[in-house]
Amino acid sequence: MVKKIMASLIIGSLFLFMGCNRISNTVNDNKELKESVESIYFNNKIAISIAEEYMEALKSNDLEKIKRLSDKEVDKNIIISPSKDLEITGIKQVGSAQLGNKTMFKFYVTRTKEGEPKADLEQYYLEVRKTEEGEYKVSELKSTELYSVFLDKDKLKIRKDDDVEINTLIDLKSIPDKIYPKVNVIDVAKVDVPKEAFSAVEISFSGDKVAISTYKDEDSYIGVVNVEDAQETAAKEGEDEGGKEDEKNDDKTLGKKITSLDVLNGCKISSLNFSDDDGYVVVNYVKGNGTRFKVYQSGGSIVSLELDDIFAEEEYNLIYERIQDNNIIMNVTPIIKSNNTESGLIGRYKISLKDFKLEKL
């Protein structure tokens, strides 16, 4: 009798275990099935469009558009940024991952203050979710600072992440005294580098380069500094010091190489911009009453766009907007409306970074 009861209990327990296991598997299967179904009915192209539109709205500080694209939770804390006094100058999407009815995007964002030696590189995580109503909304936004460059006396300082340690990027004394300007003249002589003080700077999206500018009176210099890892620099300095602790200098110089781009006479640098791959630098400047830009390879060569032959320097502004899909987007406006200004030339254009052809939009 006892054996029968024990056997019944064992069999009952076995069926109960199998039933629970089946329920658990069903729940897991249903969860995976739900995510699979949601993925099928989730349009990732719309999510990408929403994410890009949202980031552009952040760049232009369009609060109405930000509010329209956000769900209620994000709307409570619209802009998350450690650099409130700096304007967004560049945006690069570096990754994305879709899961069910949402996609998480990762962006690198550059920020600067116009004409000043101050720049940040930030990392943004942005989530776009499809709501029960079928709308695509930004449901999460987080940002962290990756690099910061700023002025300290006659030195540019650089800080990585939230490190307490701050190192020197470059000082005025390390900038060349003379360079060859990028002009279409054979056997041109070296010119003096105007380096009374630093002006506009910009960090590349990789964080490996920093575009810098200096000025004296009405002339400006532009260069690109390659950034060395602080730990590698510390190791090299430790080897050079040979164990002399008392002579050790905690302030490491992380600028390992400077490439001179040009000297522009009568120009004030307003901002600098890297292409997505760090290969090009757009130099925006003010000359007289007009605004123009030039494009250089980060290795030092100037890109001959011949824009001055089309848009006379004394008549048109060439306003850089952004780099998008390997194209420079610019806006042409008249400096002063006159009979000499051709209305057909005014408008937005794109310049391909592949063949450098100009096309009106």
PDB file of N, CA and C in Angstrom, residues 321-356:
ATOM      1  N   GLU A 321      27.537  73.697 -44.171  1.00  0.00           N
ATOM      2  CA  GLU A 321      26.454  73.202 -43.322  1.00  0.00           C
ATOM      3  C   GLU A 321      26.840  71.917 -42.608  1.00  0.00           C
ATOM      4  N   ARG A 322      27.229  70.897 -43.370  1.00  0.00           N
ATOM      5  CA  ARG A 322      27.578  69.612 -42.764  1.00  0.00           C
ATOM      6  C   ARG A 322      28.169  68.691 -43.824  1.00  0.00           C
ATOM      7  N   ILE A 323      28.704  67.572 -43.364  1.00  0.00           N
ATOM      8  CA  ILE A 323      29.129  66.496 -44.264  1.00  0.00           C
ATOM      9  C   ILE A 323      28.116  65.366 -44.140  1.00  0.00           C
ATOM     10  N   GLN A 324      27.544  64.947 -45.263  1.00  0.00           N
ATOM     11  CA  GLN A 324      26.504  63.915 -45.264  1.00  0.00           C
ATOM     12  C   GLN A 324      26.727  62.975 -46.441  1.00  0.00           C
ATOM     13  N   ASP A 325      26.829  61.677 -46.151  1.00  0.00           N
ATOM     14  CA  ASP A 325      26.998  60.659 -47.198  1.00  0.00           C
ATOM     15  C   ASP A 325      28.160  61.000 -48.133  1.00  0.00           C
ATOM     16  N   ASN A 326      29.312  61.348 -47.534  1.00  0.00           N
ATOM     17  CA  ASN A 326      30.523  61.682 -48.298  1.00  0.00           C
ATOM     18  C   ASN A 326      30.344  62.893 -49.204  1.00  0.00           C
ATOM     19  N   ASN A 327      29.448  63.792 -48.806  1.00  0.00           N
ATOM     20  CA  ASN A 327      29.248  65.040 -49.531  1.00  0.00           C
ATOM     21  C   ASN A 327      29.305  66.215 -48.559  1.00  0.00           C
ATOM     22  N   ILE A 328      29.973  67.286 -48.984  1.00  0.00           N
ATOM     23  CA  ILE A 328      29.930  68.532 -48.224  1.00  0.00           C
ATOM     24  C   ILE A 328      28.697  69.303 -48.677  1.00  0.00           C
ATOM     25  N   ILE A 329      27.837  69.653 -47.733  1.00  0.00           N
ATOM     26  CA  ILE A 329      26.650  70.443 -48.041  1.00  0.00           C
ATOM     27  C   ILE A 329      26.946  71.896 -47.685  1.00  0.00           C
ATOM     28  N   MET A 330      26.722  72.803 -48.656  1.00  0.00           N
ATOM     29  CA  MET A 330      26.994  74.215 -48.395  1.00  0.00           C
ATOM     30  C   MET A 330      25.840  75.068 -48.912  1.00  0.00           C
ATOM     31  N   ASN A 331      25.790  76.295 -48.415  1.00  0.00           N
ATOM     32  CA  ASN A 331      24.755  77.241 -48.809  1.00  0.00           C
ATOM     33  C   ASN A 331      25.427  78.499 -49.343  1.00  0.00           C
ATOM     34  N   VAL A 332      25.023  78.930 -50.522  1.00  0.00           N
ATOM     35  CA  VAL A 332      25.576  80.138 -51.134  1.00  0.00           C
ATOM     36  C   VAL A 332      24.579  81.277 -50.973  1.00  0.00           C
ATOM     37  N   THR A 333      25.024  82.363 -50.358  1.00  0.00           N
ATOM     38  CA  THR A 333      24.179  83.540 -50.151  1.00  0.00           C
ATOM     39  C   THR A 333      24.943  84.781 -50.606  1.00  0.00           C
ATOM     40  N   PRO A 334      24.225  85.849 -50.974  1.00  0.00           N
ATOM     41  CA  PRO A 334      24.921  87.081 -51.369  1.00  0.00           C
ATOM     42  C   PRO A 334      25.422  87.832 -50.140  1.00  0.00           C
ATOM     43  N   ILE A 335      26.625  88.396 -50.239  1.00  0.00           N
ATOM     44  CA  ILE A 335      27.122  89.235 -49.146  1.00  0.00           C
ATOM     45  C   ILE A 335      26.294  90.511 -49.085  1.00  0.00           C
ATOM     46  N   ILE A 336      26.157  91.152 -50.212  1.00  0.00           N
ATOM     47  CA  ILE A 336      25.300  92.333 -50.351  1.00  0.00           C
ATOM     48  C   ILE A 336      24.547  92.184 -51.668  1.00  0.00           C
ATOM     49  N   LYS A 337      23.234  92.304 -51.620  1.00  0.00           N
ATOM     50  CA  LYS A 337      22.446  92.185 -52.838  1.00  0.00           C
ATOM     51  C   LYS A 337      22.773  93.343 -53.779  1.00  0.00           C
ATOM     52  N   SER A 338      23.179  92.986 -54.988  1.00  0.00           N
ATOM     53  CA  SER A 338      23.529  94.006 -55.973  1.00  0.00           C
ATOM     54  C   SER A 338      23.216  93.489 -57.364  1.00  0.00           C
ATOM     55  N   ASN A 339      23.392  94.343 -58.339  1.00  0.00           N
ATOM     56  CA  ASN A 339      23.137  93.955 -59.728  1.00  0.00           C
ATOM     57  C   ASN A 339      24.139  92.918 -60.221  1.00  0.00           C
ATOM     58  N   ASN A 340      25.318  92.865 -59.553  1.00  0.00           N
ATOM     59  CA  ASN A 340      26.357  91.920 -59.962  1.00  0.00           C
ATOM     60  C   ASN A 340      26.067  90.497 -59.489  1.00  0.00           C
ATOM     61  N   THR A 341      25.177  90.373 -58.505  1.00  0.00           N
ATOM     62  CA  THR A 341      24.882  89.061 -57.934  1.00  0.00           C
ATOM     63  C   THR A 341      23.936  88.282 -58.846  1.00  0.00           C
ATOM     64  N   GLU A 342      24.344  87.106 -59.252  1.00  0.00           N
ATOM     65  CA  GLU A 342      23.504  86.260 -60.097  1.00  0.00           C
ATOM     66  C   GLU A 342      22.607  85.401 -59.215  1.00  0.00           C
ATOM     67  N   SER A 343      21.300  85.596 -59.331  1.00  0.00           N
ATOM     68  CA  SER A 343      20.358  84.870 -58.481  1.00  0.00           C
ATOM     69  C   SER A 343      20.413  83.367 -58.728  1.00  0.00           C
ATOM     70  N   GLY A 344      20.821  82.970 -59.935  1.00  0.00           N
ATOM     71  CA  GLY A 344      20.893  81.546 -60.252  1.00  0.00           C
ATOM     72  C   GLY A 344      21.967  80.807 -59.488  1.00  0.00           C
ATOM     73  N   LEU A 345      22.956  81.544 -58.970  1.00  0.00           N
ATOM     74  CA  LEU A 345      24.030  80.913 -58.207  1.00  0.00           C
ATOM     75  C   LEU A 345      23.668  80.729 -56.739  1.00  0.00           C
ATOM     76  N   ILE A 346      22.686  81.480 -56.273  1.00  0.00           N
ATOM     77  CA  ILE A 346      22.311  81.417 -54.861  1.00  0.00           C
ATOM     78  C   ILE A 346      21.536  80.131 -54.591  1.00  0.00           C
ATOM     79  N   GLY A 347      21.842  79.475 -53.470  1.00  0.00           N
ATOM     80  CA  GLY A 347      21.149  78.241 -53.111  1.00  0.00           C
ATOM     81  C   GLY A 347      22.075  77.242 -52.445  1.00  0.00           C
ATOM     82  N   ARG A 348      21.576  76.022 -52.255  1.00  0.00           N
ATOM     83  CA  ARG A 348      22.333  74.978 -51.580  1.00  0.00           C
ATOM     84  C   ARG A 348      22.997  74.059 -52.609  1.00  0.00           C
ATOM     85  N   TYR A 349      24.211  73.609 -52.266  1.00  0.00           N
ATOM     86  CA  TYR A 349      24.996  72.752 -53.149  1.00  0.00           C
ATOM     87  C   TYR A 349      25.582  71.594 -52.354  1.00  0.00           C
ATOM     88  N   LYS A 350      26.005  70.561 -53.091  1.00  0.00           N
ATOM     89  CA  LYS A 350      26.786  69.497 -52.466  1.00  0.00           C
ATOM     90  C   LYS A 350      28.064  69.284 -53.263  1.00  0.00           C
ATOM     91  N   ILE A 351      29.146  68.981 -52.536  1.00  0.00           N
ATOM     92  CA  ILE A 351      30.440  68.702 -53.151  1.00  0.00           C
ATOM     93  C   ILE A 351      30.831  67.285 -52.769  1.00  0.00           C
ATOM     94  N   SER A 352      31.009  66.414 -53.750  1.00  0.00           N
ATOM     95  CA  SER A 352      31.382  65.028 -53.481  1.00  0.00           C
ATOM     96  C   SER A 352      32.818  64.958 -52.980  1.00  0.00           C
ATOM     97  N   LEU A 353      33.036  64.197 -51.914  1.00  0.00           N
ATOM     98  CA  LEU A 353      34.386  63.985 -51.406  1.00  0.00           C
ATOM     99  C   LEU A 353      35.109  62.875 -52.171  1.00  0.00           C
ATOM    100  N   LYS A 354      34.420  62.290 -53.164  1.00  0.00           N
ATOM    101  CA  LYS A 354      35.040  61.257 -53.999  1.00  0.00           C
ATOM    102  C   LYS A 354      35.682  61.868 -55.243  1.00  0.00           C
ATOM    103  N   ASP A 355      34.913  62.705 -55.959  1.00  0.00           N
ATOM    104  CA  ASP A 355      35.447  63.313 -57.184  1.00  0.00           C
ATOM    105  C   ASP A 355      35.445  64.838 -57.121  1.00  0.00           C
ATOM    106  N   PHE A 356      34.931  65.408 -56.003  1.00  0.00           N
ATOM    107  CA  PHE A 356      34.914  66.856 -55.746  1.00  0.00           C
ATOM    108  C   PHE A 356      34.109  67.636 -56.782  1.00  0.00           C
TER     109      PHE A 356
END
